XYZ file of C-alpha atoms in Angstrom:
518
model
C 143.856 86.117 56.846
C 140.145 86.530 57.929
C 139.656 90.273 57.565
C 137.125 92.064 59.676
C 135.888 95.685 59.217
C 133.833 98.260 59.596
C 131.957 100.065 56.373
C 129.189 102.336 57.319
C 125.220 101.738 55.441
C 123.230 104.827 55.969
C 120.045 102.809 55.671
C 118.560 104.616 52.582
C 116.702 103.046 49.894
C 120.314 102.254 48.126
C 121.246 100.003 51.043
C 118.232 98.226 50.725
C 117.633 94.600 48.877
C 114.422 93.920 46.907
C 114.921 90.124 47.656
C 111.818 88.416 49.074
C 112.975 87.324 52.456
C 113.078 83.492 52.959
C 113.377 81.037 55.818
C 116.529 79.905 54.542
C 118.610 81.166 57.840
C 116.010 79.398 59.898
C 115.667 76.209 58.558
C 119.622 76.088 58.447
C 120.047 76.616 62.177
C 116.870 74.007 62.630
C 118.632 71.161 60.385
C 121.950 71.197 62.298
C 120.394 71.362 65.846
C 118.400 68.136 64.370
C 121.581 66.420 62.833
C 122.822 66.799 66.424
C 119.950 64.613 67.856
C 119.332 61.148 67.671
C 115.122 60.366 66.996
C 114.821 59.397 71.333
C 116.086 63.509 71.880
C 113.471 65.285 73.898
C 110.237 66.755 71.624
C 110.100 69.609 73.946
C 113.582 71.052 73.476
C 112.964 71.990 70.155
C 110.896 74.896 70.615
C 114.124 75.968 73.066
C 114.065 79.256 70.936
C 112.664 80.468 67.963
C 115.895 81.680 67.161
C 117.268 78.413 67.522
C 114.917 76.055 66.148
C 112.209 78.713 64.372
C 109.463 76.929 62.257
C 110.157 76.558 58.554
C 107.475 79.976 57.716
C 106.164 80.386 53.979
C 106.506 84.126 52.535
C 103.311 85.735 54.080
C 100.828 86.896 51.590
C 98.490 88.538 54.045
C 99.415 91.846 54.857
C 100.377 91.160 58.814
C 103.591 89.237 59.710
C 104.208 87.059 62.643
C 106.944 87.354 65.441
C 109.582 84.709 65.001
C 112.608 85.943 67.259
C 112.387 88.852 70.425
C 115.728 89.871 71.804
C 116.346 91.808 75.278
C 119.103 94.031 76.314
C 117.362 95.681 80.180
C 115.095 98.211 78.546
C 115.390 97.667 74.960
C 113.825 95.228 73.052
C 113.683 94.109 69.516
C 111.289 91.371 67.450
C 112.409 89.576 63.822
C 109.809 88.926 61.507
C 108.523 86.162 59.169
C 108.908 88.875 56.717
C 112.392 89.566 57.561
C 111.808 93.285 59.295
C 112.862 94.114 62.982
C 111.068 96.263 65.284
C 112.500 98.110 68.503
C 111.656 100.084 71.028
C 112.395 101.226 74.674
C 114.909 103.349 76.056
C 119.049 102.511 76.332
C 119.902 103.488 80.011
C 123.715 104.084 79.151
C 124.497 107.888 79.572
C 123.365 108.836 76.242
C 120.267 110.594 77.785
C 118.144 108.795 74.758
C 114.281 109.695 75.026
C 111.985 107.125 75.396
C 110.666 105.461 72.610
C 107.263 103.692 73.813
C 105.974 101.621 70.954
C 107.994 100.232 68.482
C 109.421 101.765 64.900
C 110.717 99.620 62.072
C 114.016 99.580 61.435
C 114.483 101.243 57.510
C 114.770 99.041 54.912
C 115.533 96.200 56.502
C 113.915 93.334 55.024
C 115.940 90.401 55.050
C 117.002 89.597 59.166
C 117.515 85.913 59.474
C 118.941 86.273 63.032
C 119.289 89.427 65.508
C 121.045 90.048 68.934
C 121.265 92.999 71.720
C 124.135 93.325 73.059
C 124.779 94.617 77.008
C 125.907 97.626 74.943
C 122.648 97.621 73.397
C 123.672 96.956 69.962
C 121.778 95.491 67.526
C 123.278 92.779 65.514
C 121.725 91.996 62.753
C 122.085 88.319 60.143
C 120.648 88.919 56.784
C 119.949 86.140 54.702
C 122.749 86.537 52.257
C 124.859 85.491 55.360
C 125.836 89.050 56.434
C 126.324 90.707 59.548
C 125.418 94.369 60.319
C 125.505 95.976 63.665
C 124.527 99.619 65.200
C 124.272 101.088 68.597
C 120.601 101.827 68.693
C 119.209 105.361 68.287
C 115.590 105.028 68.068
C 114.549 108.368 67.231
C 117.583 108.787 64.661
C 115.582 109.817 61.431
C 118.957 107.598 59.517
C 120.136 104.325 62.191
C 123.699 103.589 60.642
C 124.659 99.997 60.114
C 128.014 98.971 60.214
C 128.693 95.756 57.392
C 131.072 93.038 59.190
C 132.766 92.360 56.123
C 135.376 89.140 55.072
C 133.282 86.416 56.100
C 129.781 85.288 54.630
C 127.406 82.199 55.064
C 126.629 83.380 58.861
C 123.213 82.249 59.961
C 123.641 83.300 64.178
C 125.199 85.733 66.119
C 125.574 86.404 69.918
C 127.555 89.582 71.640
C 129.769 88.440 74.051
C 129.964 92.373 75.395
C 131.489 94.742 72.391
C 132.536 91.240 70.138
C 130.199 89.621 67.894
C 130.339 85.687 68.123
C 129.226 84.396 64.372
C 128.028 80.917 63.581
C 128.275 79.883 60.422
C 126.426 77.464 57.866
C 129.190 74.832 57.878
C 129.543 75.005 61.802
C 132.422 77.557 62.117
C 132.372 79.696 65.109
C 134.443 83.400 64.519
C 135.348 86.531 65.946
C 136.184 89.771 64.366
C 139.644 89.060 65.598
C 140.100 85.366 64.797
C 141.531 84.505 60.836
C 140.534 80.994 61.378
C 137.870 79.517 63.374
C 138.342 79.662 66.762
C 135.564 76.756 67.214
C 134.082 73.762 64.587
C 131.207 71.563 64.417
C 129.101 73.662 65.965
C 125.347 73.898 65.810
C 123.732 76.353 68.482
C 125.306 79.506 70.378
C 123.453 80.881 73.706
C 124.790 83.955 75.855
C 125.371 83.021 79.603
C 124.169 85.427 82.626
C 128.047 86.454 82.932
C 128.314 87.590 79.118
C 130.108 84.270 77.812
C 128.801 82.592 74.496
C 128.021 78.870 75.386
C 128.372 76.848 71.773
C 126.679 73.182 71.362
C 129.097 70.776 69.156
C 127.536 68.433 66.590
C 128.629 65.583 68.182
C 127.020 66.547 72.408
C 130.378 68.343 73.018
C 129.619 72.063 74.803
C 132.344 74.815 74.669
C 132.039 78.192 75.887
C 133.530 81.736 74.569
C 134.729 84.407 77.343
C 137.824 85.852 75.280
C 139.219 82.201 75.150
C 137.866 79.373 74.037
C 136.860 76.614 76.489
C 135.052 72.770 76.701
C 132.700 71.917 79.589
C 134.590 68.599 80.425
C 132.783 64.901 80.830
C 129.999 66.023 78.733
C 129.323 64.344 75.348
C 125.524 64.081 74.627
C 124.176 67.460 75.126
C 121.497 67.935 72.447
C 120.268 71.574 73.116
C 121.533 74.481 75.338
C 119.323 76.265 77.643
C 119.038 78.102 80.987
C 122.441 79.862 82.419
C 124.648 77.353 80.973
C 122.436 73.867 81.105
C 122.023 71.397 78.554
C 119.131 68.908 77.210
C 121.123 65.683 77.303
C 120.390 62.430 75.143
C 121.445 59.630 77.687
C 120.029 61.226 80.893
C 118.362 64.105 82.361
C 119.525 68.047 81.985
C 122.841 69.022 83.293
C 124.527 72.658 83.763
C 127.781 73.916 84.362
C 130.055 76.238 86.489
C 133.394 76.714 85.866
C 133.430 74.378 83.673
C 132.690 71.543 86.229
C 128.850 69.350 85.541
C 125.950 69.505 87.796
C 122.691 68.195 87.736
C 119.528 70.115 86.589
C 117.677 71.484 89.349
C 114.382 72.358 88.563
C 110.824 71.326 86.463
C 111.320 68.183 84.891
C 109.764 69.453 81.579
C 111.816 72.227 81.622
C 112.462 74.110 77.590
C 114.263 76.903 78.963
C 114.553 79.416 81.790
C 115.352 82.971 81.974
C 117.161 85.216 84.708
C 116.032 88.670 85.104
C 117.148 90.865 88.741
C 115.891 89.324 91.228
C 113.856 87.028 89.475
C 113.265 84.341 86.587
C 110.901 82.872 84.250
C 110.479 78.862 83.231
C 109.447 77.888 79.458
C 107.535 74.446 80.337
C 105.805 72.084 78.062
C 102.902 73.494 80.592
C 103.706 77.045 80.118
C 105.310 80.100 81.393
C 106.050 80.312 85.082
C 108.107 82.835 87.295
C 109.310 83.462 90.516
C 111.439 85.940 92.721
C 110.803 89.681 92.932
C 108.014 91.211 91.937
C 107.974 95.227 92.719
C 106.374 95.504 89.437
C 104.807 92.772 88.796
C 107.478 91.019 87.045
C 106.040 87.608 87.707
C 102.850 88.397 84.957
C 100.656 87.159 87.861
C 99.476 89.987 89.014
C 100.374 92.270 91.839
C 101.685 90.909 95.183
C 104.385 90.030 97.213
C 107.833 88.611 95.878
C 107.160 84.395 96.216
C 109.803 82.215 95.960
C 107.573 79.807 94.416
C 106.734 80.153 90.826
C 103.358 81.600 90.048
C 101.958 80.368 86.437
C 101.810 82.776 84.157
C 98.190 83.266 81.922
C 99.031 84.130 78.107
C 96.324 83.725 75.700
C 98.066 81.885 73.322
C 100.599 78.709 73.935
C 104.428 80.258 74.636
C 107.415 79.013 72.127
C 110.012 81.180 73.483
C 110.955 83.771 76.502
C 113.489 86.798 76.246
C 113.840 88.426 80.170
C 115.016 92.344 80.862
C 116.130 93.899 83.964
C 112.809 93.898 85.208
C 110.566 92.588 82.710
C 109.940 89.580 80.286
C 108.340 88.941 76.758
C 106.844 85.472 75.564
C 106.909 84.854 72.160
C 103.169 82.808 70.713
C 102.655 80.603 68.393
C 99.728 82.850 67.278
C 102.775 84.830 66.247
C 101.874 87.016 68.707
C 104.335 88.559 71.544
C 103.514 89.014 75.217
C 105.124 90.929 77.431
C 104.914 91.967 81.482
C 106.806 93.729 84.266
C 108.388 97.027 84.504
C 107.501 100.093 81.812
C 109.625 102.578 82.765
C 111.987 102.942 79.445
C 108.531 101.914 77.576
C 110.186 98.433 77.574
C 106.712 96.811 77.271
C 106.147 98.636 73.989
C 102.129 99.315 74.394
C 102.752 103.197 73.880
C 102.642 103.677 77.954
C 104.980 103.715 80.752
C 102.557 101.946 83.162
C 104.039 98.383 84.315
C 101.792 95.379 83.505
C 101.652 93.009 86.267
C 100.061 90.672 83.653
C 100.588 90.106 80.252
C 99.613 92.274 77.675
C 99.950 91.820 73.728
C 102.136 94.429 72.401
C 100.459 96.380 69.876
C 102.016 96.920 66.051
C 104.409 94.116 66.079
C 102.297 92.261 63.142
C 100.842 94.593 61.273
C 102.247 96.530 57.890
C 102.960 99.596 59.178
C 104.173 100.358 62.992
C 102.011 101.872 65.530
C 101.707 105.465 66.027
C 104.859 106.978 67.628
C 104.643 107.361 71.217
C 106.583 108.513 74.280
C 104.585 107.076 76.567
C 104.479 110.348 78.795
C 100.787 110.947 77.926
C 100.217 107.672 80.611
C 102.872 107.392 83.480
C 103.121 104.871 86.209
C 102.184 106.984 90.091
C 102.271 105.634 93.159
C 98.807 104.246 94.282
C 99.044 106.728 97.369
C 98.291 110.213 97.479
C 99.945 112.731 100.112
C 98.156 113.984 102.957
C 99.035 117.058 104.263
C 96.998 116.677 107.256
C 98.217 117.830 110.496
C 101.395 120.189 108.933
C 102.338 121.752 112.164
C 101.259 125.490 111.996
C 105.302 126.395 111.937
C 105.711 124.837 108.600
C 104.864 126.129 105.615
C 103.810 123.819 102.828
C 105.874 123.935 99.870
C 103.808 124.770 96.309
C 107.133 124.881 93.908
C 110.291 124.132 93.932
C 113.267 125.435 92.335
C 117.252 124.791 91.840
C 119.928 125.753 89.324
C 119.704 121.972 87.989
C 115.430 121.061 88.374
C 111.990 122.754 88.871
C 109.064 121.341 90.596
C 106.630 123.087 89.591
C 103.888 121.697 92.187
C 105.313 119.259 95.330
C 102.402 116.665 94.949
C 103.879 115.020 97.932
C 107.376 114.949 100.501
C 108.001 112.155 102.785
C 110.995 111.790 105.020
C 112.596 108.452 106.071
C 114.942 108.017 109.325
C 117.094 105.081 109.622
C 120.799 104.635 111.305
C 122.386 107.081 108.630
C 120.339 110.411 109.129
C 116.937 111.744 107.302
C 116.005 111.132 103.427
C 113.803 113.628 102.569
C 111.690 113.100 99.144
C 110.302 115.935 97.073
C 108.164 114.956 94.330
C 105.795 116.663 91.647
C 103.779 113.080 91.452
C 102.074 110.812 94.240
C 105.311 109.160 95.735
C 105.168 105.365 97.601
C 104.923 106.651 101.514
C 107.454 103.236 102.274
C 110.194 104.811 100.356
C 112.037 104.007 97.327
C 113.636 100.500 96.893
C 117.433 101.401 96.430
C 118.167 100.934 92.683
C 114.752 101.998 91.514
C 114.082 104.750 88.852
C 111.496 106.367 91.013
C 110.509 108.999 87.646
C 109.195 108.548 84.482
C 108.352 111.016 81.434
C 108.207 114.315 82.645
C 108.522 113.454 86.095
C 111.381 114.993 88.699
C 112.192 114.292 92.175
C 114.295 115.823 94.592
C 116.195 113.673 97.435
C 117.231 115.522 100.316
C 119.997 113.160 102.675
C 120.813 114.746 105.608
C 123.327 113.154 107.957
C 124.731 114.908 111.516
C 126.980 112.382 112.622
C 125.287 109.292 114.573
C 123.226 111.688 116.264
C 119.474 111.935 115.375
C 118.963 115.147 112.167
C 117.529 117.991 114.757
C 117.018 121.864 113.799
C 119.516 123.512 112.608
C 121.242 124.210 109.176
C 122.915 121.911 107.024
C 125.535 122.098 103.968
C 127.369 120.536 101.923
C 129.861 119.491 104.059
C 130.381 120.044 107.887
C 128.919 118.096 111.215
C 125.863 118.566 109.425
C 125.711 117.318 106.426
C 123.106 117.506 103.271
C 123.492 116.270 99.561
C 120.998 117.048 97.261
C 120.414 114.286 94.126
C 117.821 115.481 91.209
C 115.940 112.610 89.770
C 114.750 113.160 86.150
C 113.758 110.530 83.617
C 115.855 109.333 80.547
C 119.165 110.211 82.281
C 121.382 109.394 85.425
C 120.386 111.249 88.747
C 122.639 113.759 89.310
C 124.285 114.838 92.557
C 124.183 118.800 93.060
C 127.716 119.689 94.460
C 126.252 122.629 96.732
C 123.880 122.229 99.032
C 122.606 124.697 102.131
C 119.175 123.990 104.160
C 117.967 125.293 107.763
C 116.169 122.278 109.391
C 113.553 124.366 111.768
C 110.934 121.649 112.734
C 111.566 117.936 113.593
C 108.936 116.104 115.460
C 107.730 111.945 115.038
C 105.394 113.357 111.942
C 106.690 115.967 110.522
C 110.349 117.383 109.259
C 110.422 121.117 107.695
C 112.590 123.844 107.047
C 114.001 126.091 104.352
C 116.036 125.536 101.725
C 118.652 128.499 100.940
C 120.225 129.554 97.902
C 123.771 128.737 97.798
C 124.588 132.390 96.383
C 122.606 134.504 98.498
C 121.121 132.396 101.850
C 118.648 135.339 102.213
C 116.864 133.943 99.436
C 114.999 131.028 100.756
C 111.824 127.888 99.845
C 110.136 126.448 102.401
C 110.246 122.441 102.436
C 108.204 120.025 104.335
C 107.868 116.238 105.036
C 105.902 113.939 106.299
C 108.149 111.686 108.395
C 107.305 107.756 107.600
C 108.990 104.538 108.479
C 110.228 102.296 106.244
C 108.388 99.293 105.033
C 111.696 97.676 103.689
């Protein structure tokens, strides 16, 4: 019986190997992928990866290191090295309230990763190249990251989370699970995670099977000669294929297409052109600059040529084969990894990923991403007051750099902010804050009639919730809320906001009233 469990590695000199690292793991995973092809299989689907088809790398002797593998789990993201270290950074969204970490730290003593994984959970898998597997859920400012040693099995040379279970390939083809004692797959050769979480597996022989608790084959298809995409396939008798449910359809897309990417709302192409996106781009996800979402793909200008793509939430990293990696898109976990949380509508090299030592630790609060902007107070009617400071039982501002209020069908949203907020509003899913940053959101409802003057609670015909927006954790939703609306005109909504223990205590609050520009 295959036994799986769990011993803990405080990552202390002890845990550590002197081994040189070698590209043992990486020219393994390279020579089945080519057993799998016949000499006609397409050039350009070998750089698919550079996890799954990484160039056979000599030990460096210089004292920089390229980037052979980045992995992406929404705002965290992690590189391998030809040297065998890993490198994180960013900031795990998941309840934890985890600060930011803006550029990247090395992961201690780690000097032998052949292959590495995020999973949704954010937890980093790691395949050293004695065929081990270690995982922890990342801490990047723990001063000691725990690894946890997947023990009774060996010879692994890839991994891939399919949510909470690791999915191990190993040298001879096998394809486990911590709770399988025998294989549950053979002959395999490459695994890829699919946009719903399964692990699609390539067969030796063109077969594709797929991993979502059970193990599955993708039926009528025999010649498949590399995975990529959301479940597609390079094929050796015709062009790409993908499949849904198990059922074959053709490709549909570039022609010259080496992979593609999904982020929200958007994707990213891997071309034997280039790198190319389309979809959303609220900040400036495409890596073509600022502008409007285009449903068209914009090329993408990186200064070296592009071997692989990893895609977050709301950003995307190129790996170059100047060993270089590129990223672009939203910084607002410090998911870029340039020491900021300023989004990059184009690409930018992130800093420290080469050299011998990481960069300097950073935050990123010192530069933080404002709306373009500013508030103009012009015009507050004479019976408003304008609000310096702000304070609750959960948040402080300490100065309201600006207050907008937005009508729609529902009621008023009014926005309190100690930072330049976007006039239009706040796209519904955004984190609006970032660093030090807090916001207050004000929703006040009174039925289906228009919000008039007039006070507000909790509950009652008129309504008012109050939600406090502060980076690095979920917004919370005060429970008590009581407000006096006394002004609302076409510009301008204002009132005071009363404490819930003693309404003779009061702030004044003021918005400028603005419509909605989606």
């Amino acid at each position: 019986m295959l036994r799986w469990f769990l011993v803990a590695c405080v990552l202390v000199s002890a845990c550590g190997k002197d081994a040189k690292p070698n590209p043992e793991g990486d020219r393994a995973r390279a020579a089945l992928l080519a057993d799998a092809r016949t000499i006609d299989a397409p050039l350009a689907s070998d750089a698919a990866t550079a996890r799954d088809a990484a160039p056979t790398v000599a030990v460096p002797t210089t004292a920089t290191a390229k980037v052979l593998e980045v992995v992406i789990a929404d705002r965290v993201a992690c590189v391998r090295r030809t040297d065998g270290r890993v490198r994180c950074w960013g900031s795990p969204f998941d309840g934890r309230g985890l600060p930011v970490v803006a550029a990247a730290i090395e992961i201690p003593d780690l000097t032998t990763a052949a292959a590495i994984d995020l999973g949704p959970d954010q937890t980093l898998y790691v395949v050293t190249e004695d065929g081990h597997v270690r995982s922890a859920a990342l801490d990047l400012r723990a001063k000691q990251l725990q690894l946890a040693e997947l023990e009774g099995i060996d010879d692994v040379i890839d991994v891939r989370a399919y949510g909470k279970v690791p999915v191990v390939l190993t040298r001879t083809g096998n394809v486990y699970t911590p709770a399988s004692g025998t294989p549950i797959l053979t002959n395999a050769v490459q695994l890829r995670r699919a946009l719903d979480g399964s692990v699609q597996v390539l067969h030796r022989d063109g077969r594709v099977s797929w991993f979502d608790g059970k193990a599955r084959e993708v039926p009528k298809l025999g010649d498949a000669t590399q995975l990529f995409g959301n479940r597609c396939a390079q094929r050796r008798g015709g062009p790409p294929v993908c499949w849904d449910s198990g059922k074959v359809k053709p490709w549909v897309g570039a022609g010259n297409i080496i992979d593609r990417v999904h982020g929200q709302n958007f994707r990213c192409d891997l071309t034997g052109s280039g790198v190319a996106c389309a979809g959303a781009n609220g900040h400036g996800q495409l890596g073509a600059g600022p502008g409007p979402d285009r449903s068209d793909a914009k090329v993408v200008s990186l200064p070296a040529k592009p071997l692989a793509l990893a895609i977050g939430a709301r950003s995307t990293c190129a790996v170059l084969d100047s060993g270089e990696l590129a990223c672009w898109g939203a910084n607002d976990g410090g998911q870029l990894g340039d020491g900021t949380l300023v989004d990059r509508p184009t690409p930018i090299l992130v800093p420290g990923l080469t050299t011998t030592s990481p960069p300097e630790p950073s935050d990123g609060r010192s530069r933080v991403q404002e709306a373009s902007t500013p508030m103009d107070w012009t015009g507050l009617p004479a019976s408003c007051k304008r609000p310096t400071a702000i304070t609750t039982a959960e948040a402080t501002l300490a100065t309201v750099a600006s207050a907008y209020a937005h009508v729609d069908a529902r009621g008023t949203t009014v926005w309190l902010a100690d930072f330049a907020l976007p006039p239009e509003g706040v796209p519904a899913g955004d984190r609006i804050v970032r660093g030090t940053q807090v916001a207050l959101q004000l929703a006040l409802g009174n039925g289906r009639k228009p919000v008039d003057r007039g006070r507000y609670q909790d509950r009652g015909p008129r309504t008012a919730q109050l939600t406090i927006h502060a980076a690095e954790r979920t917004p919370a939703v005060v429970d008590r809320v009581d407000l006096v609306v006394e002004l609302v005109d076409k510009a301008w909504i204002c009132g005071q906001l009363l404490d819930v223990e003693d309404p003779k205590r009061r702030q004044p609050f003021a918005a400028r009233v603005h419509k909605r520009a989606r």
